[in-house]
Amino acid sequence: MKTEGRPHGRDDMQKKPTEAEKFVNQLTLEEQVSLLSGEDFWSLPAIPRLGVGKLRVTDGPNGARGGGSLVGGVKSAAFPVGIALGATWDAALVEEVGASLAEEVKSKGAHVLLAPTVNIHRSVTNGRNFECYSEDPELSAALAVAYIRGLQGKGVAATIKHFAGNESEIERTTMDSVVDERSLREVYLRPFEAAVKEGGTWAVMSSYNRLNGTYTAENGWLLTHVLRGDWGFDGTVMSDWFGSRSTAPTVNAGLDIEMPGPPRDRGAALVAAVEAGEVGRDTVRKRALNVLGLMERTGALLDQRPHQERADDRPETRELIRRAGAAGMVLLKNDGMLPLSEPRGTIAVIGPNAQVAQIMGGGSAQLNPHYAVSPWDGLVARLGGERLVHEQGCTNHRWEPLWTGDLTVEFFAGRDFGAAPAHVEPMNAATAFWIPPIAGGKVQADSFAARISGAYTPEQSGTHRFGVTAAGYARLYVDGSLVADAWEGWTKGRTFFEEGCDEVVGEAVLEAGRPVEVVVEFTSKRADNLRFSAIRVGVGRPLSDADIARAAEAAARAETALVFVGRSGEWDTEGSDLEGIALPGRQDELVAAVLKANPRTVVVLQTGGPVELPWMVDAPAILQAWYPGQECGNAIADVLFGDAEPGGRLPQTFPRRWSDNPTWSQDPEVYPGSGGKVRYEEGVFIGYRHYDRFGLEPLFPFGHGLGYTSFALSDLDVIERRGGARATVKVINTGKRRGSTVVQLYVGDLEASVPRPMKELKAFAKIALDPGETRELTFDLAPRAFAFFDQGAGCWRIEEGTFELHAGFSATDLRQSAAISTPPDTLPL
Ligand code: BGC
């Protein structure tokens, strides 16, 4: 895919398991079965009789969180999220990230990383877009391959996920994604195919959803026919957490491991299914062999070291994260304001994300970072604090700000508070994600109560809002009065992976400096599907017109204003899609007010995907910084002051308005889904292919991003080669600074007999040049670059005719074109 970099075939990644064979034959049926499901949330059982070690897994993808719960836990390095890596368009850098993540996984005593996430940005509102690379299958494929090579090159397994058709979060554990085979093969399966064929991935995670009627965890077409048959996968398939729903059907379809444990569908139930003849002994052996193979590849097979988790905060990891963060930042617009020169006056640092480090998204990708540098901290480190003034202006939270302080949590056995607590511990933030063992194992996961208590001292007088979300029943008291009740009348909402309620909010009028006693009572409830309990409690003071006015005044007085707006992991999260792509809260009003007060304003966006920007024409500079990991504020300051260039290019189109996006439809079945089905009606016309098809002008096109220098292309030349083509093109740095750009090569079939996109990305290269330097790039396109999937014939087909190749700097900035005729051909799967 890339023209530069180490050629890296599959063979050098694939340590063929050999020991596994010897072991599998020594295992009893029960022992083989024991390897086919987790023992607990993050590991498989060991088999001490034979010295077989314990395979440990960890999430993934923007770090290695380690065992335990989703929140808290041993600290880890937080890397840029998927879309930020997608925006780097830099396979070599992503391979470096993968290699560094391998060290992180090892520091947590694990062998397998549950990553990368490569579902395609189908809709702009998918809650998990932040975790995935791109709307484009080839960009996603290239980066996934690089990530896997980095990781597995150091002996840690990748688990590419979620296979397949998990492009939205609504009813995600039951939804049926209805997708035609051509769209699957050309778009949604493509990163997985590359991960197997080019990346040699050792593991794959099935998704929660059904695909064309059958749960992916029991979908034989997907897990066996396509994955192992067509692509030659020889690794291990595990379910998403609680995503296995049956015994014989999953085992027979090709699912090796049910996660997490203890087993729900396997264990004794699988032994019984074998005895009843529903599952063959050979099938069990084959699945166990796959698991032992994964253990052998990762060194878990004979790993007898005591389990240990370390926080490994390395300088070289900090450096890589900072560099990768800047390399993914996309300068959307610049009327010459950036890079900023050293300020002479003051800088007004405004917005809800200014003093909060938005480093990652929500859900299972979250971790406990070593540290998190906010934009404010990054600017103070770069400039000193004297020149900086801060105004928040407005809020952008989805839930009330997390309640923190010296809190206590008491646990009770059973669902009431009658007896003495079974366990008491301190808590510093009122959020918990409880999976067994809870309270040191002193209470049962499916039947316990907890009471969180502590003082809250408001900084200002006035109405305060207290909010509770819970996967369980909860109620909140302030000085003994019930303020928020998520107990009576609890209803299922869109929090905690669809196991929690929506936030229940109550108000109390408080006095500045006078502490109040807050008590939250919680009891576990029966889970719908994902078995855990969770709670989050927040408290905040609503901001008003006066706060926006104060921010505008600060901007007016300053030499320059920097406005930090966007979303957070509360919005960009697993388990719930967005309800629109406007900036939440009053942020658009805030930006407009600041721009009016001071035209020298830079807007820094942090979101996990596209947003509408109604004030775009008035803003002289807009930088999209995504969620760049723990070095967030430092990487942003590097880019703002030109210490680093904004290296990113959009991996997803920004539409002018939400209704322009590919999944917008009058028919709810197309999106968000209805009656349990979501129909991918747009077929292969996803992302820029959709905007091309309908002639819609995007706000910012796919592939777009400015740097601090300029580039030109010339001399595109294409010749036929081995049934594909070789394209060469010259790129020159026409500006005054060294800088990088991404040259993008698109292919269009001008005479297709089936509907095909006007153009499709087939190759790209990120290169850095000195001022005035020219480089000739060579792209070798395999025959597949010209083919479409012929659903009727079940093969890839190249039609006779003329193809057009375009080289450019974005999907709408095509600088050079050339045509080529290819002979017709069919290609195997
Ligand atoms: C997510 C997976 C994740 C798993 C374990 C699931 O909710 O979909 O991506 O790896 O949990 O945390």
PDB file of C-alpha atoms and ligand atoms in Angstrom, residues 42 59 65 70 114 128 131 161-162 172 205 208 240-241 364 497 530 574, ligand 1:
ATOM      1  CA  TRP A  42      -9.623 -11.296  31.203  1.00  0.00           C
ATOM      2  CA  ASP A  59      -8.288  -3.923  26.037  1.00  0.00           C
ATOM      3  CA  ARG A  65      -5.622  -1.204  30.458  1.00  0.00           C
ATOM      4  CA  LEU A  70     -12.866  -0.439  33.186  1.00  0.00           C
ATOM      5  CA  LEU A 114      -8.096  -6.665  22.098  1.00  0.00           C
ATOM      6  CA  ARG A 128     -17.522   4.139  18.350  1.00  0.00           C
ATOM      7  CA  GLU A 131     -12.112   3.993  18.035  1.00  0.00           C
ATOM      8  CA  LYS A 161     -12.497  -6.499  15.985  1.00  0.00           C
ATOM      9  CA  HIS A 162     -15.496  -6.456  15.658  1.00  0.00           C
ATOM     10  CA  ARG A 172     -25.855  -3.542  19.382  1.00  0.00           C
ATOM     11  CA  MET A 205     -13.075 -10.954  17.784  1.00  0.00           C
ATOM     12  CA  TYR A 208     -22.239  -8.647  19.075  1.00  0.00           C
ATOM     13  CA  ASP A 240     -17.064 -10.113  22.119  1.00  0.00           C
ATOM     14  CA  TRP A 241     -17.803  -9.953  25.842  1.00  0.00           C
ATOM     15  CA  SER A 364     -14.083  -0.424  26.966  1.00  0.00           C
ATOM     16  CA  PHE A 497     -23.236  -0.384  27.115  1.00  0.00           C
ATOM     17  CA  LEU A 530     -23.772  -7.930  29.817  1.00  0.00           C
ATOM     18  CA  GLU A 574     -19.243   2.545  22.989  1.00  0.00           C
TER      19      GLU A 574
HETATM   20  C1  BGC B   1     -16.318  -4.347  23.516  1.00  0.00           C
HETATM   21  C2  BGC B   1     -14.990  -4.925  23.060  1.00  0.00           C
HETATM   22  C3  BGC B   1     -14.077  -5.083  24.247  1.00  0.00           C
HETATM   23  C4  BGC B   1     -14.763  -5.965  25.271  1.00  0.00           C
HETATM   24  C5  BGC B   1     -13.925  -6.195  26.515  1.00  0.00           C
HETATM   25  C6  BGC B   1     -16.911  -5.083  24.681  1.00  0.00           C
HETATM   26  O1  BGC B   1     -17.926  -4.332  25.258  1.00  0.00           O
HETATM   27  O2  BGC B   1     -17.223  -4.314  22.436  1.00  0.00           O
HETATM   28  O3  BGC B   1     -14.412  -4.091  22.099  1.00  0.00           O
HETATM   29  O4  BGC B   1     -12.837  -5.599  23.860  1.00  0.00           O
HETATM   30  O5  BGC B   1     -15.962  -5.346  25.679  1.00  0.00           O
HETATM   31  O6  BGC B   1     -13.859  -5.035  27.269  1.00  0.00           O
END
